[in-house]
mmCIF file of C-alpha atoms and ligand atoms in Angstrom:
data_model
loop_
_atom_site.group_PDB
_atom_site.id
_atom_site.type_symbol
_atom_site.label_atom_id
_atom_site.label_comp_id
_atom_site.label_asym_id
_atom_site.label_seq_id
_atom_site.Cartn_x
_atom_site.Cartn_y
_atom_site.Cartn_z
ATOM 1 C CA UNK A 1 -20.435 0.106 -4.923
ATOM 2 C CA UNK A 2 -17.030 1.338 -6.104
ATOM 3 C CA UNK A 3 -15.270 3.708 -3.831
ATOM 4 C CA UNK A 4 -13.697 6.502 -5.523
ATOM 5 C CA UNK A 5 -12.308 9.685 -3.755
ATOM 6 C CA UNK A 6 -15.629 11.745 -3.175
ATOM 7 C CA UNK A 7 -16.946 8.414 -1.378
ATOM 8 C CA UNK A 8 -13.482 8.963 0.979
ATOM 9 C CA UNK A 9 -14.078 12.912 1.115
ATOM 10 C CA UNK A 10 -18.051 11.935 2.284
ATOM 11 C CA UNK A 11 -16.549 9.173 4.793
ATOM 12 C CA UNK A 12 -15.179 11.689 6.439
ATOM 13 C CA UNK A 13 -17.380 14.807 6.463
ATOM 14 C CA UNK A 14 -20.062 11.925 7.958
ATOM 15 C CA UNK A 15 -17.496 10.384 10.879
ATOM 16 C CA UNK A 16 -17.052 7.074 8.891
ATOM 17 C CA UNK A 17 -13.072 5.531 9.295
ATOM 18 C CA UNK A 18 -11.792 4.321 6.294
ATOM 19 C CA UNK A 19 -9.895 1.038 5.933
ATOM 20 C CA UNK A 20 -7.048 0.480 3.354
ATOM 21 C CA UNK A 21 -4.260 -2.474 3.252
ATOM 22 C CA UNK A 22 -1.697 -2.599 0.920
ATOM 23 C CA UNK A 23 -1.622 -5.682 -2.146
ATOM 24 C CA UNK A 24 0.798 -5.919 -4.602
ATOM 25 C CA UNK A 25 -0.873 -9.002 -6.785
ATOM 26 C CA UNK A 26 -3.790 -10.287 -8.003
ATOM 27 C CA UNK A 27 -5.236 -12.781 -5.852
ATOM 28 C CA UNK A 28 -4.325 -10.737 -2.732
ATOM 29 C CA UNK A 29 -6.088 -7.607 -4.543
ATOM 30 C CA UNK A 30 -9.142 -10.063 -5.358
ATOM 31 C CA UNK A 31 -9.548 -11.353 -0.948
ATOM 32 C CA UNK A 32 -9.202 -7.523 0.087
ATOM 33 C CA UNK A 33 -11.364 -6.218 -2.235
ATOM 34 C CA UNK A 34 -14.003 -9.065 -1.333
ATOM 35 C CA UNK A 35 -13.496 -8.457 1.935
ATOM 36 C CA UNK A 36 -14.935 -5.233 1.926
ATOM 37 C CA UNK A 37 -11.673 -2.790 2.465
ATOM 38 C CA UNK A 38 -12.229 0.751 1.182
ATOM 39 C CA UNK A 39 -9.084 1.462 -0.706
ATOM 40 C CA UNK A 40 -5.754 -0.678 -1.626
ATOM 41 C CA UNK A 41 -2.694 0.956 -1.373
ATOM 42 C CA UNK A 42 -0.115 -0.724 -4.036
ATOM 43 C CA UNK A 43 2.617 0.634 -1.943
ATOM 44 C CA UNK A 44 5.962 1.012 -2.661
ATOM 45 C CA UNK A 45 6.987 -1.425 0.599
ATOM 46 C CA UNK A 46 6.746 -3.871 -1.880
ATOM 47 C CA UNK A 47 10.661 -3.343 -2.172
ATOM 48 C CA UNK A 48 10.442 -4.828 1.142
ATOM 49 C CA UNK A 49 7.846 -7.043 1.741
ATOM 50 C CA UNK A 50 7.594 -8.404 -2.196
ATOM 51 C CA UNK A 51 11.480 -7.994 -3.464
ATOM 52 C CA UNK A 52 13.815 -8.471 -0.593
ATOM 53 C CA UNK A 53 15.714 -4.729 -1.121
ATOM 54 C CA UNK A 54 15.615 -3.908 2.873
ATOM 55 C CA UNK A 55 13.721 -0.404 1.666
ATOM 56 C CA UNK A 56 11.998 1.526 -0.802
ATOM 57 C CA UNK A 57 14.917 3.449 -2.697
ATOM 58 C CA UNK A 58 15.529 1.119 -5.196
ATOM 59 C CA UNK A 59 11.745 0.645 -6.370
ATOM 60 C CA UNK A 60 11.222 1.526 -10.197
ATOM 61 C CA UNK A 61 8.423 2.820 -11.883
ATOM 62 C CA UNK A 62 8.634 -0.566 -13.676
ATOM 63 C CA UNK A 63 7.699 -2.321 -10.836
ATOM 64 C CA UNK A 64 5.000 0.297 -9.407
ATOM 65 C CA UNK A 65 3.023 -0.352 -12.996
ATOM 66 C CA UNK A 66 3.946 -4.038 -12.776
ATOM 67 C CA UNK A 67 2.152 -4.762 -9.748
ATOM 68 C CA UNK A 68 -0.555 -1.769 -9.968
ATOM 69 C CA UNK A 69 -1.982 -3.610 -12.771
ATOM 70 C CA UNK A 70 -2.558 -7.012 -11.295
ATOM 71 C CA UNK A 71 -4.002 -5.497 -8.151
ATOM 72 C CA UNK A 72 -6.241 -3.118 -10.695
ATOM 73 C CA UNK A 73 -7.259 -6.502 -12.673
ATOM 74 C CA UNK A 74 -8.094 -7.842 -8.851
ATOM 75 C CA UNK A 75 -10.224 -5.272 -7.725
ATOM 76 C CA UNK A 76 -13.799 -4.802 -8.201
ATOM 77 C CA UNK A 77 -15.186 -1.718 -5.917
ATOM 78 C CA UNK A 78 -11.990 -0.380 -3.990
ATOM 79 C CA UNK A 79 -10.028 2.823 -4.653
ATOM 80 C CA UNK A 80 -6.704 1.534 -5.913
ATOM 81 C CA UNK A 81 -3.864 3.832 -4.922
ATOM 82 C CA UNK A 82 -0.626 3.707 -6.046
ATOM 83 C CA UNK A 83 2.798 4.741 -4.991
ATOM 84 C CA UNK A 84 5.227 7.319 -6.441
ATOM 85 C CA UNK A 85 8.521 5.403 -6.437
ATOM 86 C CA UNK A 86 11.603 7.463 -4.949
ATOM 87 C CA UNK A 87 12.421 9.811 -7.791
ATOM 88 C CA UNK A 88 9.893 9.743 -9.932
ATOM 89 C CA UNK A 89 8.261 12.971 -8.974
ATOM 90 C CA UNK A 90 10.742 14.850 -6.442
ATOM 91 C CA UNK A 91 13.313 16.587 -9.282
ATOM 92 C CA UNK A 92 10.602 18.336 -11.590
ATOM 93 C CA UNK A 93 6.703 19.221 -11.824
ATOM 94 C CA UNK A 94 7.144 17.765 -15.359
ATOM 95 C CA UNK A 95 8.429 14.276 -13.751
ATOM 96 C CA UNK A 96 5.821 14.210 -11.085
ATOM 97 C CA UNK A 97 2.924 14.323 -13.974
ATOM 98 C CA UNK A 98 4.280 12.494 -16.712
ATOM 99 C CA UNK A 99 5.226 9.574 -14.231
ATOM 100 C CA UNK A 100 1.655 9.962 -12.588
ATOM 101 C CA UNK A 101 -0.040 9.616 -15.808
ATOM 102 C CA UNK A 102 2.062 6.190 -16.257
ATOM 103 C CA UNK A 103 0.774 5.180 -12.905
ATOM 104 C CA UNK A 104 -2.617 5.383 -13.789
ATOM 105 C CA UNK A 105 -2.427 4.559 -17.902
ATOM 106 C CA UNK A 106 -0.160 1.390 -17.773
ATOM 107 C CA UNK A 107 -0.858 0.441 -13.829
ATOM 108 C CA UNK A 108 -4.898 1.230 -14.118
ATOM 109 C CA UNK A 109 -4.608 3.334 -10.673
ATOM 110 C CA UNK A 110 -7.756 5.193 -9.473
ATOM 111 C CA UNK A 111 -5.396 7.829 -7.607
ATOM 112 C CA UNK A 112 -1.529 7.876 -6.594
ATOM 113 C CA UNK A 113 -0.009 8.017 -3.929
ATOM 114 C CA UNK A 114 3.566 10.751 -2.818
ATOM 115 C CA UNK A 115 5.896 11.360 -0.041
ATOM 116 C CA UNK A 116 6.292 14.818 1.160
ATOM 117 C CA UNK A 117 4.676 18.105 2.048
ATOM 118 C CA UNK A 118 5.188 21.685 1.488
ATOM 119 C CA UNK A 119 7.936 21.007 -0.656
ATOM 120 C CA UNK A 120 6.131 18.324 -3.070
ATOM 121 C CA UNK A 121 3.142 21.138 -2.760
ATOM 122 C CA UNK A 122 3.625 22.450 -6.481
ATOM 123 C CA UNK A 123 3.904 19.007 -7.626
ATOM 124 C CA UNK A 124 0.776 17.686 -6.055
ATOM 125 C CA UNK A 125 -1.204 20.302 -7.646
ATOM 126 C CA UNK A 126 0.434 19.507 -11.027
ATOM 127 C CA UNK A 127 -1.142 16.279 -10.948
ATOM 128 C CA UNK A 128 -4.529 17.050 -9.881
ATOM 129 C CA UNK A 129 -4.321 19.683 -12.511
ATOM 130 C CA UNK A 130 -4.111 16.816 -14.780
ATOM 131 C CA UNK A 131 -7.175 14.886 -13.219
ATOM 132 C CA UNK A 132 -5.363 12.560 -11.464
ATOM 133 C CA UNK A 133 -6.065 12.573 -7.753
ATOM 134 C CA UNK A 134 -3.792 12.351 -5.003
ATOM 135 C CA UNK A 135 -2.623 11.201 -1.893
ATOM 136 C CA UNK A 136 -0.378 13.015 -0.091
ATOM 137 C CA UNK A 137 1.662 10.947 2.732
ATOM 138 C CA UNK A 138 3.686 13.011 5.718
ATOM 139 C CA UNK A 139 5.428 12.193 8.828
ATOM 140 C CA UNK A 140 8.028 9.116 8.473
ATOM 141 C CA UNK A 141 8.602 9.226 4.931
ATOM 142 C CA UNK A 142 10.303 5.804 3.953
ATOM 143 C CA UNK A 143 12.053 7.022 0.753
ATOM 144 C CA UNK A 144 13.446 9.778 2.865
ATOM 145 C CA UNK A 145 15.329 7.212 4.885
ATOM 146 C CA UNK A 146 19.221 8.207 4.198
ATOM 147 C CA UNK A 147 18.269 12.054 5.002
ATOM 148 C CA UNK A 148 16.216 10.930 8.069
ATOM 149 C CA UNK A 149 19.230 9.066 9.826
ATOM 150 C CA UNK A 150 16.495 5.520 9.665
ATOM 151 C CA UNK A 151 12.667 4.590 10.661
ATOM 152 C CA UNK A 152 12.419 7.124 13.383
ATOM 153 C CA UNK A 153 9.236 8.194 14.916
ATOM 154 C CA UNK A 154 8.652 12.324 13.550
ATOM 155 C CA UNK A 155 7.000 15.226 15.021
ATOM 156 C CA UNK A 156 8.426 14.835 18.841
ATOM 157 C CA UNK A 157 9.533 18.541 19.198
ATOM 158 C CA UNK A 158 7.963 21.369 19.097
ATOM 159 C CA UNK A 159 9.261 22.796 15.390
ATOM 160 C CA UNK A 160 8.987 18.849 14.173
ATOM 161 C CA UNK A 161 5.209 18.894 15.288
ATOM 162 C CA UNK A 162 4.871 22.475 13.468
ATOM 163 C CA UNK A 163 6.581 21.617 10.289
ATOM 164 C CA UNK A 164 4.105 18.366 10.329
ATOM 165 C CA UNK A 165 0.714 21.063 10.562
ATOM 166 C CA UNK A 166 2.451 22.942 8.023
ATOM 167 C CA UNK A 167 3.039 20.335 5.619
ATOM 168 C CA UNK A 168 -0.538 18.704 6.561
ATOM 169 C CA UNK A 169 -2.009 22.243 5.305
ATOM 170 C CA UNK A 170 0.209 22.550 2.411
ATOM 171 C CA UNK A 171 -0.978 19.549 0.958
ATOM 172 C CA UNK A 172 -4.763 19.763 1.826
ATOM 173 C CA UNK A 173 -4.084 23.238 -0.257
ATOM 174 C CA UNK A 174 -2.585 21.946 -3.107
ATOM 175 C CA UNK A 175 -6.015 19.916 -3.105
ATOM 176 C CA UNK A 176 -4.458 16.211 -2.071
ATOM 177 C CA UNK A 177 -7.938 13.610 -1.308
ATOM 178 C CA UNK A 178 -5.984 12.028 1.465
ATOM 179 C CA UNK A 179 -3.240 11.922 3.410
ATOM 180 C CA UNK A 180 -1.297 9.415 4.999
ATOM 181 C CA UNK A 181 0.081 10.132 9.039
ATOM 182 C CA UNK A 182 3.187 8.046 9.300
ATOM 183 C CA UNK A 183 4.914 7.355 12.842
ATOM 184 C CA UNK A 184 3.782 10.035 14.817
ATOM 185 C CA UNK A 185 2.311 10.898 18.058
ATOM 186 C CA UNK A 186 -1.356 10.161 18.532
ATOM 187 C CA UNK A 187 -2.416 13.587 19.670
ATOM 188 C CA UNK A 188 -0.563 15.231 16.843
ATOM 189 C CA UNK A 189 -2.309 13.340 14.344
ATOM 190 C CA UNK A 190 -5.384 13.783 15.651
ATOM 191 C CA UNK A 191 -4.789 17.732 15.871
ATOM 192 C CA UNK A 192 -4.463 17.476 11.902
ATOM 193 C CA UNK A 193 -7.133 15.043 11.759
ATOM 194 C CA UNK A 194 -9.196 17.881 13.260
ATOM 195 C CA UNK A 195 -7.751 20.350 11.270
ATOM 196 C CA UNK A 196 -8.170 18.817 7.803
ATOM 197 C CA UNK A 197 -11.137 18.654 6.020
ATOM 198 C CA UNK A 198 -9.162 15.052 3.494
ATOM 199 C CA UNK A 199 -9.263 11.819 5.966
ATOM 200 C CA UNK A 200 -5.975 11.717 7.199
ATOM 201 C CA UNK A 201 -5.050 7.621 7.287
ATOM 202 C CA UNK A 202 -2.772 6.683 9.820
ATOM 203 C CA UNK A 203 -0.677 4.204 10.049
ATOM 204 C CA UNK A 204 1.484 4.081 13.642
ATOM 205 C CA UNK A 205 -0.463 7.686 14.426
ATOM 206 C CA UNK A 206 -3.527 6.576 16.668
ATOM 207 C CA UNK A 207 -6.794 5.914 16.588
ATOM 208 C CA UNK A 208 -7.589 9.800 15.783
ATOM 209 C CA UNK A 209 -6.763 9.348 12.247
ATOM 210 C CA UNK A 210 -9.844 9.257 9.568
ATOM 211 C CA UNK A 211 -8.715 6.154 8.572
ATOM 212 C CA UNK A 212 -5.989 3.487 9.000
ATOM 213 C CA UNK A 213 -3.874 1.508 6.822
ATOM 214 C CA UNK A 214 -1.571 -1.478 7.158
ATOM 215 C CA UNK A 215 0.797 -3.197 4.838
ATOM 216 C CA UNK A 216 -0.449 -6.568 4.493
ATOM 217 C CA UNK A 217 2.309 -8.951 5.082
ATOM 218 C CA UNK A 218 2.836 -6.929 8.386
ATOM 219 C CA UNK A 219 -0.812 -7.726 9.359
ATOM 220 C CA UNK A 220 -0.755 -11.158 8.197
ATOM 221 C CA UNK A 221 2.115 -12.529 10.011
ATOM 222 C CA UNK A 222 4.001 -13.413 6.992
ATOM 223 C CA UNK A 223 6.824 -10.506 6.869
ATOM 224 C CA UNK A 224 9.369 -10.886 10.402
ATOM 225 C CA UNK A 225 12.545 -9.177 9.020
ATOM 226 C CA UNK A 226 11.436 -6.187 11.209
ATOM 227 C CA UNK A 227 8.163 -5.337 12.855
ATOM 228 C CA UNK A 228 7.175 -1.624 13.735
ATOM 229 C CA UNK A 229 5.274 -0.976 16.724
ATOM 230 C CA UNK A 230 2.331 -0.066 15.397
ATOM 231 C CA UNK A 231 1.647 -3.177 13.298
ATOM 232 C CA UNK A 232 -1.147 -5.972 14.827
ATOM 233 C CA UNK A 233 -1.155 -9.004 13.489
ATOM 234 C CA UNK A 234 -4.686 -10.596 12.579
ATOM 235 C CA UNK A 235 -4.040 -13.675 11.904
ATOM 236 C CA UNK A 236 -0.533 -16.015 11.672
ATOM 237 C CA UNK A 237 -1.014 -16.700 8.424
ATOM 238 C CA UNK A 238 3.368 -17.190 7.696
ATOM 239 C CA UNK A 239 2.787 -20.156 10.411
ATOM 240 C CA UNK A 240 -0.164 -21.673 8.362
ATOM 241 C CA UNK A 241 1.734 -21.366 4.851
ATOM 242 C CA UNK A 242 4.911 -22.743 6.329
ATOM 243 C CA UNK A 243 3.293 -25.738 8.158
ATOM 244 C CA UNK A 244 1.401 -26.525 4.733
ATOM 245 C CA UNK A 245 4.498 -26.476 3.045
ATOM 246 C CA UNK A 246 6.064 -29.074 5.618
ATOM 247 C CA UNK A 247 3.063 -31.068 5.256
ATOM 248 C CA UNK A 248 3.181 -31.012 0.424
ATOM 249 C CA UNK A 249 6.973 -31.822 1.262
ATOM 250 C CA UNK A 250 6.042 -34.799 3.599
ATOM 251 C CA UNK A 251 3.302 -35.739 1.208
ATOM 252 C CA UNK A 252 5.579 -35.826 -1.988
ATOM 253 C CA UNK A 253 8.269 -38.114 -0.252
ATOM 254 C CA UNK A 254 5.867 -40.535 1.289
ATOM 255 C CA UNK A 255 3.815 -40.834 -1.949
ATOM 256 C CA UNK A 256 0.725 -40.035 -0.303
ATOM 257 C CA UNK A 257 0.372 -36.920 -3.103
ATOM 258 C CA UNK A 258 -1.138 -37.016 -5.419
ATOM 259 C CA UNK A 259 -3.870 -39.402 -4.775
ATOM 260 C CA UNK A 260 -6.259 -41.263 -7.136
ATOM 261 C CA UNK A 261 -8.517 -38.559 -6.762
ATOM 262 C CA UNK A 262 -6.035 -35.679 -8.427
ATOM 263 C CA UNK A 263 -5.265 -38.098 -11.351
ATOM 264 C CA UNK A 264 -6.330 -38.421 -14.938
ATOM 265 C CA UNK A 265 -7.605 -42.105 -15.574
ATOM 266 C CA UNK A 266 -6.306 -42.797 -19.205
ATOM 267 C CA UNK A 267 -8.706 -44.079 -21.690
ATOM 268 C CA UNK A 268 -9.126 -48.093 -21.543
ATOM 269 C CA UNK A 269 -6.836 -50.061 -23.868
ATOM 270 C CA UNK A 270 -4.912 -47.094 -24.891
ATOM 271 C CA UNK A 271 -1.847 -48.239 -22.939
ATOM 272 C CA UNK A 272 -2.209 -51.778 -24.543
ATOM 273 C CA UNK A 273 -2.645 -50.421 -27.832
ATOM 274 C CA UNK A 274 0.829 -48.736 -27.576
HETATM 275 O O1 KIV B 1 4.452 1.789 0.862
HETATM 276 C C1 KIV B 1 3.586 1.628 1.733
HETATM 277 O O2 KIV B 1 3.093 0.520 1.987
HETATM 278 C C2 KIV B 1 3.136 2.808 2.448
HETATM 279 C C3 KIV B 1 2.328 2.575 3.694
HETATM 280 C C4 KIV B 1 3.216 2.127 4.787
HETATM 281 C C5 KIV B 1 1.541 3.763 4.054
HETATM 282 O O3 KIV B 1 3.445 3.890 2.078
#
């Protein structure tokens, strides 16, 4: 059955966590989705995990609808969700739903996907005014990373823990389906958790959270250039793709690939008839 936002909304009034991963492709969006995961975040971390760019500032709107639209193509029953990239919805209301709209006409999103709280409030509600839902995403804010002085863990004081409640009500007010808990302490989030009637989703914010979400090279082993606390890796799956590598290049110098059996056999006497 396809998950849409009210199935997330009932997940939570009824207890029931909710599981999203991020994919950026098409095959990757195809295993997920078969695998049962609620929602797929097309996040933009695919500046780091998919491009190389050491962050998320530099992500386009290009490449959000890009990759959006081979994980929608992928994905049978879960909620795609897709991210705002930095700037495309922080200078105006009119930005924030024109480039939503893209997001979900060219990138075949279910729902997308912001950084920010009560300041982004007026802009949230924008888009849901224009029936497209949203999920709102507080604490560490990646594309915040210049004004945030780097990947710091938020909400440690007393006013940062306020400001985080605040924000977490601002957005459930301006009528966000979700929101994501970055890198913050597990009691906090589960104070909002409590608080908010959307699943929070955490991600490095506990097991109180309505839901949790991981990016997927992270919980793949495939991704080492850094690795936050909060990540678990399920399965080595870098050390399986890089030993099968080794093992096509040994195979291609030795001449043991291809075999007779991944060969076309050509018609008889065609050679001779050459
Ligand atoms: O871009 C992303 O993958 C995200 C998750 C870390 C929540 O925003």
């Amino acid at each position: 059955m396809a998950v849409t936002v009210s199935t997330c909304l009932k997940m939570k009034a009824e207890g029931k966590k909710i599981s999203m991963i991020t994919a950026y492709d098409y095959t990757t969006a195809r295993l997920v989705d078969e695998a049962g995961i609620d929602t797929i975040l097309v996040g933009d971390s695919l500046g780091n995990v998919m491009l190389g760019l050491g962050d998320t500032v530099s992500v386009t709107m290009e490449d959000m609808i890009h990759h959006c639209a081979a994980v929608a193509r992928g994905t049978k029953n879960a909620l795609v969700v897709c991210d705002m990239p930095f700037m495309s919805y922080q200078a105006s209301v009119y930005d924030a739903v024109v480039n939503a709209g893209r997001l979900m006409k060219e990138g075949r999103a279910n729902a997308v996907k912001l950084e920010g709280g009560v300041e982004v409030a007026e802009h949230i509600r924008a888009i849901v005014n224009a029936q497209i839902p949203v999920c709102a995403h507080i604490g560490l804010t990646p594309q915040g990373i210049n004004a945030l002085g780097g990947f710091k863990v938020q909400g440690k004081t007393a006013d940062s823990a306020r400001k985080l409640l605040e924000d977490a009500h601002a957005v459930e007010e301006a009528c966000a389906f979700a929101v994501v808990l970055e890198a913050i302490p597990a009691a906090l989030a589960a104070r909002v958790s409590e608080e908010l009637t959307i699943p929070t989703i955490g991600i490095g914010a506990g097991a109180g959270c309505d839901g949790q979400v991981l990016v997927n090279q992270d919980m793949l082993g495939m991704f080492h250039d850094f690795t936050p606390k909060f990540v678990r890796r399920f399965a080595e799956v870098g050390d399986i793709m890089r030993e099968a590598y080794a093992e096509y290049d040994r195979c291609v110098k030795d001449g043991s690939f291809p075999a007779a059996e991944h060969t076309y056999a050509a018609p008889e006497g065609i050679l001779e008839s050459l």
